[in-house]
PDB file of C-alpha atoms and ligand atoms in Angstrom:
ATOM      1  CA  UNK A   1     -44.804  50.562  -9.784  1.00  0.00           C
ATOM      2  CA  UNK A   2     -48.115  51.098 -11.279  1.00  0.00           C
ATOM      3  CA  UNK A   3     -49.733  54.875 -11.861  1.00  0.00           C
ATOM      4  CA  UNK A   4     -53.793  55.264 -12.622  1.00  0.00           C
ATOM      5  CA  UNK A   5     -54.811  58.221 -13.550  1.00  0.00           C
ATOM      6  CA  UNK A   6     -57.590  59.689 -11.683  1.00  0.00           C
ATOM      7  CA  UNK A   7     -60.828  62.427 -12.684  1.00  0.00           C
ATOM      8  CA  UNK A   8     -61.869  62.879  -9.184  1.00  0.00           C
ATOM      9  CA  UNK A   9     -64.139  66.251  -9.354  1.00  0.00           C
ATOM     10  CA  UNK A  10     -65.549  67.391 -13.256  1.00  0.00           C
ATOM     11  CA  UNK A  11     -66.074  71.065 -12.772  1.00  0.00           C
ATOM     12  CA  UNK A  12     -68.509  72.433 -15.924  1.00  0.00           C
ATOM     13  CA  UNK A  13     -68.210  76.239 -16.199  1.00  0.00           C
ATOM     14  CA  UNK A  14     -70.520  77.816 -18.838  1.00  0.00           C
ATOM     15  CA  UNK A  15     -68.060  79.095 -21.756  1.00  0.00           C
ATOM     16  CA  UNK A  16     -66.802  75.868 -22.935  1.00  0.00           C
ATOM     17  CA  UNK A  17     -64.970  78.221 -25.982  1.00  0.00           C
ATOM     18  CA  UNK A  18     -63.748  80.866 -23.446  1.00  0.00           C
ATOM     19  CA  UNK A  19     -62.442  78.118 -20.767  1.00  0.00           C
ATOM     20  CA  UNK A  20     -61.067  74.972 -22.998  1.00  0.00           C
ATOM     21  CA  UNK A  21     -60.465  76.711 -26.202  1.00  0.00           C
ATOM     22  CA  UNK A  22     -62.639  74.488 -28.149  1.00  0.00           C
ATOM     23  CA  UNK A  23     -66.501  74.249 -28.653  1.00  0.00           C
ATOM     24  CA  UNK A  24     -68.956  77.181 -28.443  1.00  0.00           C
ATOM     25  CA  UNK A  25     -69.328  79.859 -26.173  1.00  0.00           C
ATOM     26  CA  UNK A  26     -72.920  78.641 -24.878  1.00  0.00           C
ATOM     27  CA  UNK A  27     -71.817  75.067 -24.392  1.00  0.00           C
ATOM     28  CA  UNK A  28     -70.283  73.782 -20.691  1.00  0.00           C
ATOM     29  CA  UNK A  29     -66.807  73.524 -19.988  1.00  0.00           C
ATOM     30  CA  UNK A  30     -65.180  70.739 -18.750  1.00  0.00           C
ATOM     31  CA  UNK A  31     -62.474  70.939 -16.003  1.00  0.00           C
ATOM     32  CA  UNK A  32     -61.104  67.571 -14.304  1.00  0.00           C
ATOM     33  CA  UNK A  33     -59.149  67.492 -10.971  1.00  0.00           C
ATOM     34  CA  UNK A  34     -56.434  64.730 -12.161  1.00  0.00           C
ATOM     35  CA  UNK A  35     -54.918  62.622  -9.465  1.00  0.00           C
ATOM     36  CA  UNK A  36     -52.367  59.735  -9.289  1.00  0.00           C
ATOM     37  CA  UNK A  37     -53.010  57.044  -7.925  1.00  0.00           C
ATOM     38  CA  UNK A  38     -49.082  55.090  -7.249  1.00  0.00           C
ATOM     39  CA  UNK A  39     -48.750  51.566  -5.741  1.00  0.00           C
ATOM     40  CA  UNK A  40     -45.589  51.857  -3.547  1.00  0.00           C
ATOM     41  CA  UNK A  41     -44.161  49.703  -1.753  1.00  0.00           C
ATOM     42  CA  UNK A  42     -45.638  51.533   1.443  1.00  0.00           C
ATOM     43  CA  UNK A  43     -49.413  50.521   0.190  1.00  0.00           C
ATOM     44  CA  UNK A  44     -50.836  53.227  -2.359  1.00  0.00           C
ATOM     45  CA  UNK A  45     -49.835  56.728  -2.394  1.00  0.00           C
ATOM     46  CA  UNK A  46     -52.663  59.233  -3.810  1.00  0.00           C
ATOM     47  CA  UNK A  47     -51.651  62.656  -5.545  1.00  0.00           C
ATOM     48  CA  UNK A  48     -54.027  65.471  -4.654  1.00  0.00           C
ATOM     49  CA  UNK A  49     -57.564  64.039  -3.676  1.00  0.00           C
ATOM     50  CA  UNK A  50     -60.321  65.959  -5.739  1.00  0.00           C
ATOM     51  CA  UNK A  51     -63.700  66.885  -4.161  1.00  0.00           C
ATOM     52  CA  UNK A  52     -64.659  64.487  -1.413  1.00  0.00           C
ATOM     53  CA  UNK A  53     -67.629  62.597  -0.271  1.00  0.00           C
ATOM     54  CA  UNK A  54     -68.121  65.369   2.261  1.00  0.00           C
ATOM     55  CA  UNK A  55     -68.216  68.035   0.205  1.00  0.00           C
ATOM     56  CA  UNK A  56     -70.407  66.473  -1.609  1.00  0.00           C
ATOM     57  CA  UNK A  57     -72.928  65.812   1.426  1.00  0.00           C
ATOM     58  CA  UNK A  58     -72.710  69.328   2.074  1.00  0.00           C
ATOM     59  CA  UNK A  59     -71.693  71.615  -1.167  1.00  0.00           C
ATOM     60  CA  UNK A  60     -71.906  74.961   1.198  1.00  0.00           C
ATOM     61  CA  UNK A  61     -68.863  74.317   2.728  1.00  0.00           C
ATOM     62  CA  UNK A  62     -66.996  74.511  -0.637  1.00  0.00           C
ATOM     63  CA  UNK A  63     -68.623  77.916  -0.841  1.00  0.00           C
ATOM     64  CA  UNK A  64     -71.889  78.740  -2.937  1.00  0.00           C
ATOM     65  CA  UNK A  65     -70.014  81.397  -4.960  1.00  0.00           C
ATOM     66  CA  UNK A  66     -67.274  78.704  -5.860  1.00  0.00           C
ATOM     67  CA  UNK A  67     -69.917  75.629  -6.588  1.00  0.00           C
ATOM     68  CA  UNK A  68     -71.814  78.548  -8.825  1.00  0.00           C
ATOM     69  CA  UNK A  69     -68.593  79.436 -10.680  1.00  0.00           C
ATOM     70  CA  UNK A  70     -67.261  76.491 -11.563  1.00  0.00           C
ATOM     71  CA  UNK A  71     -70.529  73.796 -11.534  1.00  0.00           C
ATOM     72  CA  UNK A  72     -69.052  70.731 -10.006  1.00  0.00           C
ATOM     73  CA  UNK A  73     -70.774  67.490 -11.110  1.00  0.00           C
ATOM     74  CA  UNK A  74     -70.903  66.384  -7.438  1.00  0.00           C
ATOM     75  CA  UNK A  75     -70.821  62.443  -8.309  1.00  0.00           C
ATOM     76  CA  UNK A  76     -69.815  60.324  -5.676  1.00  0.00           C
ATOM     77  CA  UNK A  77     -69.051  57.889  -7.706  1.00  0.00           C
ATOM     78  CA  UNK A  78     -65.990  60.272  -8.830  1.00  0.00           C
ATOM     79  CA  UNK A  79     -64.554  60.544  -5.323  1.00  0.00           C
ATOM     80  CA  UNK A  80     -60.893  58.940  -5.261  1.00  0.00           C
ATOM     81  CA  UNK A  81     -62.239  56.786  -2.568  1.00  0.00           C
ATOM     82  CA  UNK A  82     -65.416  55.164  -4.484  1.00  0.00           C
ATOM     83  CA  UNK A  83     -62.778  54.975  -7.717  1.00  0.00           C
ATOM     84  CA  UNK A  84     -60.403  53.072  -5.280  1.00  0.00           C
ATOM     85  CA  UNK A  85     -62.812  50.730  -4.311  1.00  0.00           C
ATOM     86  CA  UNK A  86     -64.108  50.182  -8.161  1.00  0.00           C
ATOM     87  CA  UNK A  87     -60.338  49.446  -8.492  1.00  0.00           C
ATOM     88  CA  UNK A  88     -60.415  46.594  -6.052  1.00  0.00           C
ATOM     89  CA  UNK A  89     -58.650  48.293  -3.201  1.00  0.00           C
ATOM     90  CA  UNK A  90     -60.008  49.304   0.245  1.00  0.00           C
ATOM     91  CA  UNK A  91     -59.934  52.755   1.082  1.00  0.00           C
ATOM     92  CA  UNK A  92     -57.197  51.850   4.044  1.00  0.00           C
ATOM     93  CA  UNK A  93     -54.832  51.011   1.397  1.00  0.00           C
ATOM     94  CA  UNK A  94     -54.385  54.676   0.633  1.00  0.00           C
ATOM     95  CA  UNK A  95     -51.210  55.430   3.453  1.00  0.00           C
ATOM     96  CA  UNK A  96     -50.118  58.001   1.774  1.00  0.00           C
ATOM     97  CA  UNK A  97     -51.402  61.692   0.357  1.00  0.00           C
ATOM     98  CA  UNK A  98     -49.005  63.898  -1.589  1.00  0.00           C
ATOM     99  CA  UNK A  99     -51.195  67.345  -2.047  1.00  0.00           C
ATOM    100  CA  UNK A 100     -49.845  69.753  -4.807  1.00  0.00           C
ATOM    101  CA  UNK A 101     -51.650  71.956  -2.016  1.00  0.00           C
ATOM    102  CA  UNK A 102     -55.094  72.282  -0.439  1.00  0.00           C
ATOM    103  CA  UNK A 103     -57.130  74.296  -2.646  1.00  0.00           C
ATOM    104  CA  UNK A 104     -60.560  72.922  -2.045  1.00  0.00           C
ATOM    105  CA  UNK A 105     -60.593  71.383  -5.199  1.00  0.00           C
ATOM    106  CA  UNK A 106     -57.544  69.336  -4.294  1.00  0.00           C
ATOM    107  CA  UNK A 107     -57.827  68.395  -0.222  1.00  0.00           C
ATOM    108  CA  UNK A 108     -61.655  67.501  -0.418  1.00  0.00           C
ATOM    109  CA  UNK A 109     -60.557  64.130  -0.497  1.00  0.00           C
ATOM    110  CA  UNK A 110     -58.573  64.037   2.413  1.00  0.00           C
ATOM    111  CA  UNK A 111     -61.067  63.014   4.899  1.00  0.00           C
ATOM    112  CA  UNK A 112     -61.865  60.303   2.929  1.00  0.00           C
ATOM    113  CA  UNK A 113     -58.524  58.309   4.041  1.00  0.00           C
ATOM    114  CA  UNK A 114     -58.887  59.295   7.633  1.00  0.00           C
ATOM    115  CA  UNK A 115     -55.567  57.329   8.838  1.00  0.00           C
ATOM    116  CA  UNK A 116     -53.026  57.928   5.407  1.00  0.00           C
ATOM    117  CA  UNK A 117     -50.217  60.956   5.944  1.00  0.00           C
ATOM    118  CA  UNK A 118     -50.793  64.138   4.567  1.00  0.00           C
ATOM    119  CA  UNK A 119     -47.693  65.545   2.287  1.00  0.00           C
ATOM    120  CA  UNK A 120     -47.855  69.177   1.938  1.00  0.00           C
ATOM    121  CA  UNK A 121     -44.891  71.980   2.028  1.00  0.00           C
ATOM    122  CA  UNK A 122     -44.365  73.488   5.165  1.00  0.00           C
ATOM    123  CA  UNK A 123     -45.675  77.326   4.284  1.00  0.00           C
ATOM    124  CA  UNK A 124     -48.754  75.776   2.639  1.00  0.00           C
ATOM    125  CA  UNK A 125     -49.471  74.421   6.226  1.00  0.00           C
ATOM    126  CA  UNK A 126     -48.561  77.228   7.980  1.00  0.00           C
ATOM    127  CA  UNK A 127     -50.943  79.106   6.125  1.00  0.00           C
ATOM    128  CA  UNK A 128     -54.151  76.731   5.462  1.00  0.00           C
ATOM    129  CA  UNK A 129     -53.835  75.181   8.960  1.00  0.00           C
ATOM    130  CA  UNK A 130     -52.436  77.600  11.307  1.00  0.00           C
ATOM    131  CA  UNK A 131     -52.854  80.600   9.384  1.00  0.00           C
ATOM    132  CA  UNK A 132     -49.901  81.792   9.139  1.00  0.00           C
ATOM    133  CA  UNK A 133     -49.302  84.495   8.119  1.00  0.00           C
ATOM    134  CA  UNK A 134     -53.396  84.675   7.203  1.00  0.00           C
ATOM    135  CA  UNK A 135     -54.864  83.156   4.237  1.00  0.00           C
ATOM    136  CA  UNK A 136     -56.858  85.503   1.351  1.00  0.00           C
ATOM    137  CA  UNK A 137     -60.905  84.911   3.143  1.00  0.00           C
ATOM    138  CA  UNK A 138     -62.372  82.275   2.236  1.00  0.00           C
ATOM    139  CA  UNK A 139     -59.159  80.533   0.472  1.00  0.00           C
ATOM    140  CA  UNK A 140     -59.243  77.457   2.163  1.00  0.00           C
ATOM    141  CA  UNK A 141     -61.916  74.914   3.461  1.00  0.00           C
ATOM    142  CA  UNK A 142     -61.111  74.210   6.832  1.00  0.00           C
ATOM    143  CA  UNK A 143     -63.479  71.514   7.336  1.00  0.00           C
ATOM    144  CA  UNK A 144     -61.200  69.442   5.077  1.00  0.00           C
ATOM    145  CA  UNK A 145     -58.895  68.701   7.879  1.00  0.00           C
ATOM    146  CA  UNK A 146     -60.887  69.166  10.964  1.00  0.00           C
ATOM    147  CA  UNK A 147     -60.551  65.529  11.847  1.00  0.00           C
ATOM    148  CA  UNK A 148     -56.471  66.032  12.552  1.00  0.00           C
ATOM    149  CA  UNK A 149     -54.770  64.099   9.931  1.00  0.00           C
ATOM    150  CA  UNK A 150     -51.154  63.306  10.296  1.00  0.00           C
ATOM    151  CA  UNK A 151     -49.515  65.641   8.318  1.00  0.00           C
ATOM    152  CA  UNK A 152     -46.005  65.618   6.740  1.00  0.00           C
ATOM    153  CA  UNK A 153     -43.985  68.708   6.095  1.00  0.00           C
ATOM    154  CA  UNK A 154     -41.272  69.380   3.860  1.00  0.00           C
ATOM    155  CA  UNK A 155     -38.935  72.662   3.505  1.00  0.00           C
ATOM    156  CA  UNK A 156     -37.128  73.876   0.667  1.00  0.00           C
ATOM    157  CA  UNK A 157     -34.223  72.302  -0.101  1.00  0.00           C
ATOM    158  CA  UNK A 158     -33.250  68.593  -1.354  1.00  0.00           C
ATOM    159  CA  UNK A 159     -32.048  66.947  -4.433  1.00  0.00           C
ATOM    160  CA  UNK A 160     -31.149  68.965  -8.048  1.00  0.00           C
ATOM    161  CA  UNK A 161     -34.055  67.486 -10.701  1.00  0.00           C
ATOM    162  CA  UNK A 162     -33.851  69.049 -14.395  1.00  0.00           C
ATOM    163  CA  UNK A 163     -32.708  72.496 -12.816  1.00  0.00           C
ATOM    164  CA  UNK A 164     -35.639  71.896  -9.955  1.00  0.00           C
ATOM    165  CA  UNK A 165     -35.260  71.138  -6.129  1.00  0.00           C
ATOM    166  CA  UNK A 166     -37.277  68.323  -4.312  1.00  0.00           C
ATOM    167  CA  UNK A 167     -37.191  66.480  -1.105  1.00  0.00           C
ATOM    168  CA  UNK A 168     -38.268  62.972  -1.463  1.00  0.00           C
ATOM    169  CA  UNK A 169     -41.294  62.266   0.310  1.00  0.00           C
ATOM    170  CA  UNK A 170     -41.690  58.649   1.271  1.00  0.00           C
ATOM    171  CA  UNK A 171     -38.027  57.800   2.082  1.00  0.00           C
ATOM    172  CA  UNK A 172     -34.774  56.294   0.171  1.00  0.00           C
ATOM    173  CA  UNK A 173     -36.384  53.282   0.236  1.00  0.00           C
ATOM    174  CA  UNK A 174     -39.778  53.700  -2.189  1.00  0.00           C
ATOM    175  CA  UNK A 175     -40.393  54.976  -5.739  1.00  0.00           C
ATOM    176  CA  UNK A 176     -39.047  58.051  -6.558  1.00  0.00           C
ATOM    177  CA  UNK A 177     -41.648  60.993  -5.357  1.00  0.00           C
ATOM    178  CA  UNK A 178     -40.163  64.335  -5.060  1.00  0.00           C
ATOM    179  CA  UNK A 179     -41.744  67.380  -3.577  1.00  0.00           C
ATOM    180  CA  UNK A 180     -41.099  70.484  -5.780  1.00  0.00           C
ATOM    181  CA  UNK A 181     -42.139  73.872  -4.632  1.00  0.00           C
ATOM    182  CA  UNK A 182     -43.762  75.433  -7.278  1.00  0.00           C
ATOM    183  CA  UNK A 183     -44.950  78.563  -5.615  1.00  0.00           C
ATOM    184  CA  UNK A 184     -47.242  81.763  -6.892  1.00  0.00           C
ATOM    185  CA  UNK A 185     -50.776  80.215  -6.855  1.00  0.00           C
ATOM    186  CA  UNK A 186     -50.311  79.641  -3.286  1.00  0.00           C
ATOM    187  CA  UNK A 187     -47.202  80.304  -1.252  1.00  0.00           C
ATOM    188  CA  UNK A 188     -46.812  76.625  -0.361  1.00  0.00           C
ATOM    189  CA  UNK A 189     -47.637  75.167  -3.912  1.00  0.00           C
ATOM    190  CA  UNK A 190     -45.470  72.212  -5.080  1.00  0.00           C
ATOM    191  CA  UNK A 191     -45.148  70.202  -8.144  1.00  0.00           C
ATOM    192  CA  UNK A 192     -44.873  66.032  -7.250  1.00  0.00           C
ATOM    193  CA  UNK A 193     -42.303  64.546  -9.602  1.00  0.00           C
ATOM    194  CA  UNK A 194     -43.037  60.967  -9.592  1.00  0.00           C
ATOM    195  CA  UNK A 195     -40.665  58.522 -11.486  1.00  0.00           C
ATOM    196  CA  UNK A 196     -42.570  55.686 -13.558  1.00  0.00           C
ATOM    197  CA  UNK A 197     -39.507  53.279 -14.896  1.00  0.00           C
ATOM    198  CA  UNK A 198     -37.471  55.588 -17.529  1.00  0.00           C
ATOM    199  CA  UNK A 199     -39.921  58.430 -16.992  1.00  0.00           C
ATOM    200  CA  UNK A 200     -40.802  60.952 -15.149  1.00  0.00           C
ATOM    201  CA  UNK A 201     -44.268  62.783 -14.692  1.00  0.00           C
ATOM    202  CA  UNK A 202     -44.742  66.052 -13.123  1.00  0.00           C
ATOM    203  CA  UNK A 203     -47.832  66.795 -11.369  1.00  0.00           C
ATOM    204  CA  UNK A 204     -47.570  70.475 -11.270  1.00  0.00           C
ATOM    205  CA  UNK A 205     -50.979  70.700  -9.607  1.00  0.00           C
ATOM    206  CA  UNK A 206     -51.972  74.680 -10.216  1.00  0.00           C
ATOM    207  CA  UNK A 207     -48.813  75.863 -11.482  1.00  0.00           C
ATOM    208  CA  UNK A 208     -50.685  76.394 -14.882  1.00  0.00           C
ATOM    209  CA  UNK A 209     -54.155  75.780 -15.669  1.00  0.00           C
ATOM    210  CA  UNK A 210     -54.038  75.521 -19.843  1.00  0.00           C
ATOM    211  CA  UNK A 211     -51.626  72.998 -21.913  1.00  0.00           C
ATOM    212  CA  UNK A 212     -50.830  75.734 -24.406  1.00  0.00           C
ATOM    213  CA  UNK A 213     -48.982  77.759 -21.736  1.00  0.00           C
ATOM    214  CA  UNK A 214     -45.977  74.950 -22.073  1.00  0.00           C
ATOM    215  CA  UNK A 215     -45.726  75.631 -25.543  1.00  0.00           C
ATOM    216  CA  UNK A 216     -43.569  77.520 -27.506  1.00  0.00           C
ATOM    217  CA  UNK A 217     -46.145  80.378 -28.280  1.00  0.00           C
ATOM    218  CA  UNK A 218     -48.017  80.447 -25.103  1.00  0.00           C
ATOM    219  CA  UNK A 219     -51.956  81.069 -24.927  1.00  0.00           C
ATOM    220  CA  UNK A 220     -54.711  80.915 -22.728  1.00  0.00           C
ATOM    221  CA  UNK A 221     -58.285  80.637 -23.095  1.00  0.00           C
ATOM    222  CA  UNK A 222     -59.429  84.458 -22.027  1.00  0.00           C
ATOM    223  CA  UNK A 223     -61.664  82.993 -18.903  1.00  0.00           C
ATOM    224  CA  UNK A 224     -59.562  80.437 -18.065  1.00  0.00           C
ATOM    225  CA  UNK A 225     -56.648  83.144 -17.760  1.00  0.00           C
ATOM    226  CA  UNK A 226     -58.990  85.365 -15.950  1.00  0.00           C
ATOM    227  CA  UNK A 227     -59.610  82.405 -13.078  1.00  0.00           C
ATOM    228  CA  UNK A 228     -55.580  81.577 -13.221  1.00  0.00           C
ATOM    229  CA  UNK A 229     -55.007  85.567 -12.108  1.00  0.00           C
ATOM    230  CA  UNK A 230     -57.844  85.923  -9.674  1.00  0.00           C
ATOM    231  CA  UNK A 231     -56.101  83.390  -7.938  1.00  0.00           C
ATOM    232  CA  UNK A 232     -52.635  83.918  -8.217  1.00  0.00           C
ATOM    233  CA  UNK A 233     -51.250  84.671  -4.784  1.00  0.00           C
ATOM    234  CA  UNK A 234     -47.717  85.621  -5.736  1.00  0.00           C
ATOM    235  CA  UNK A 235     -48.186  86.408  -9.621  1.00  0.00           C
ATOM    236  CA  UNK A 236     -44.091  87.043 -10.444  1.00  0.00           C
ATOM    237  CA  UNK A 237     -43.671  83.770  -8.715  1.00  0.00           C
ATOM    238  CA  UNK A 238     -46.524  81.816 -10.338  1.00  0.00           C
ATOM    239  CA  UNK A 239     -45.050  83.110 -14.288  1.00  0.00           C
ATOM    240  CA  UNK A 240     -41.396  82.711 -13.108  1.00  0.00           C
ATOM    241  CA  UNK A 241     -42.263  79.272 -12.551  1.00  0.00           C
ATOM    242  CA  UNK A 242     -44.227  78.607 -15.266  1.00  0.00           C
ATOM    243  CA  UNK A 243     -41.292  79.596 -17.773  1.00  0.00           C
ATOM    244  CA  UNK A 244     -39.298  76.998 -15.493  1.00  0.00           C
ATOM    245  CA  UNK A 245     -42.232  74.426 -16.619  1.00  0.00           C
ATOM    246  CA  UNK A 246     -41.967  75.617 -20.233  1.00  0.00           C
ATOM    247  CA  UNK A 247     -38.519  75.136 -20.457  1.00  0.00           C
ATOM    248  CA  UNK A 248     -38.452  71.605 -18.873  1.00  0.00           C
ATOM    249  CA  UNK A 249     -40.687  70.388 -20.942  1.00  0.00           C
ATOM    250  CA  UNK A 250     -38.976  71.690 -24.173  1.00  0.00           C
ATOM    251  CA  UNK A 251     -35.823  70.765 -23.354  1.00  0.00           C
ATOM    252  CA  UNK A 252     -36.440  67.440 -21.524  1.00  0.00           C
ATOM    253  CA  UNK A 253     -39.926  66.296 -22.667  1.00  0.00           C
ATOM    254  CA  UNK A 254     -38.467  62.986 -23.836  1.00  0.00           C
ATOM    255  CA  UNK A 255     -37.416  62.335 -19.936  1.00  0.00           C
ATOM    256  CA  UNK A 256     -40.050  64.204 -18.260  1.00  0.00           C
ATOM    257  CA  UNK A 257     -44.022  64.509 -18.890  1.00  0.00           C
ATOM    258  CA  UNK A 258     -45.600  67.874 -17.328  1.00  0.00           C
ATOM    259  CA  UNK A 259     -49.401  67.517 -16.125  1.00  0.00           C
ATOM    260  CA  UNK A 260     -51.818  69.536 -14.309  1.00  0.00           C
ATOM    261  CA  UNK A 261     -54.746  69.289 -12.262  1.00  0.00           C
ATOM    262  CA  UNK A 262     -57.669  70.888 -14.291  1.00  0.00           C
ATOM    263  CA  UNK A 263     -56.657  70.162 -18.369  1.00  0.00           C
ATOM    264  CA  UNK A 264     -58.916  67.500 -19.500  1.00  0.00           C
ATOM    265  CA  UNK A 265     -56.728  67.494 -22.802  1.00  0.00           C
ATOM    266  CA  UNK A 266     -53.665  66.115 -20.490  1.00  0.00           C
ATOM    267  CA  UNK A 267     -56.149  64.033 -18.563  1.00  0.00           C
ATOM    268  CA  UNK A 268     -57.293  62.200 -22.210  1.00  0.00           C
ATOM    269  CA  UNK A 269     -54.327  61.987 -23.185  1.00  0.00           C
ATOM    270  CA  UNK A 270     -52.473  60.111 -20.113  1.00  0.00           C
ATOM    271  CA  UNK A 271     -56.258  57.991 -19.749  1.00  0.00           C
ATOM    272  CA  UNK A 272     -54.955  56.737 -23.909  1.00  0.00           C
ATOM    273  CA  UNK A 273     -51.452  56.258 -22.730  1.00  0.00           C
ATOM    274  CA  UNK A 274     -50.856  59.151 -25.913  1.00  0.00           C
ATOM    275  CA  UNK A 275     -48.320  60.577 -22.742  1.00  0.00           C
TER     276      UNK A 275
HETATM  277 ZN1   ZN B 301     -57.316  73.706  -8.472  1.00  0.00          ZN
END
């Protein structure tokens, strides 16, 4: 099995020292939306999609507060589908989508693959889709799924994994993928566990938004913290589960490598192979 990792959206916030610790306060920030791209046995298998060639057509629907606040690039030639085809695939190679949830900054890509399955947790459908019980306004992009994709929906439950719980998402019979509810910055967030021969990684999507909060003395960039609470939809949830994150990467970070969607210093370093 072979994993690329993916920038599919740079976001570039002013505050580059308030938002990636580094750099001045007057410079740009830089914010990735990481993806995975897995060849399974089942054709490829994307996790999380980035911003999509239709929001970039049409920005507005991502919300003109949102594209203000955190500058997008916009490049199509950053869309998981254009960096599929640069890889030599065709975009119906993609049969698969395993969404940490769908954030707008993570299901933009979905129409993109109009005939792959859609992986979410149940209660993230229930409230993106059907809305319910009804999303914060304005939380989700609707548009991102008006087409009717096939979805897939797991419940809580499954196999033990380092003191987690995951169902596994494509069947017995493909790589290992496990769905991992991860919930607090939406009710339906999950963590993918994906297992790459010896190793695991852990996309744990929104879970955290800053590599120092998985070390031992925890800190966030003061902005970047700011963004992480205005979001947070169950906060006690979101920090229990980021202590669970801490932990497994402390105590099993020789089995397990813990990424995240936005930290361009995980990004780098998986892009080196330094993971
Ligand atoms: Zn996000």
């Amino acid at each position: 099995m072979r994993i690329h990792h993916l920038n599919t959206g740079t976001m570039c916030p002013i505050g580059r020292r308030l938002v990636n610790g580094t750099g001045h306060i007057f410079q740009r920030a830089r914010m990735v939306c990481h993806c995975l791209l897995i060849e399974t046995r089942d054709g490829l298998a994307l996790v999380d999609t980035g911003i999509g060639l239709g929001d970039i057509a049409n920005p507005m629907q991502l919300s003109r507060r949102w594209v203000r606040q955190t500058a997008p690039r916009l490049d199509p030639a950053e869309t998981a589908v254009q960096q599929v085809k640069a890889l030599g695939y065709a975009p119906g190679d993609v049969r698969h989508l395993l969404l940490t949830h769908l954030d707008r900054d993570h299901a933009g890509g979905i129409p993109d693959f109009p005939n792959a399955r859609v992986h979410v947790l149940r209660a993230e459908y229930e409230m993106a889709v059907l809305g319910k019980p009804a999303a914060p306004k304005g939380r989700y992009v609707t548009e991102q799924w008006r087409h009717g994709p096939d979805w897939a929906l797991y419940d809580d439950g499954g196999e033990s994994w380092f003191g987690f719980k995951g169902v596994r998402a494509l069947g017995d019979r493909e790589p290992d993928i496990l769905m991992i509810p991860l919930p607090g910055h939406t009710m339906g967030h999950c963590g993918i566990a994906v297992r790459d021969k010896d190793k695991w990684w852990l996309h744990a999507g929104d879970a955290y938004f800053f590599h120092g909060q998985l070390q031992p003395k925890v800190r966030i960039p003061l902005v970047l913290g700011y963004f992480q609470r205005r979001v947070d939809m169950d906060r006690d949830a979101r920090l229990a589960n980021q202590e669970r994150l801490r932990t497994l990467q402390l105590q099993h970070g020789s089995e397990v490598t813990v990424i995240n969607s936005h930290d361009p210093v995980h990004y780098e370093n998986c892009r080196c192979g330094r993971h």
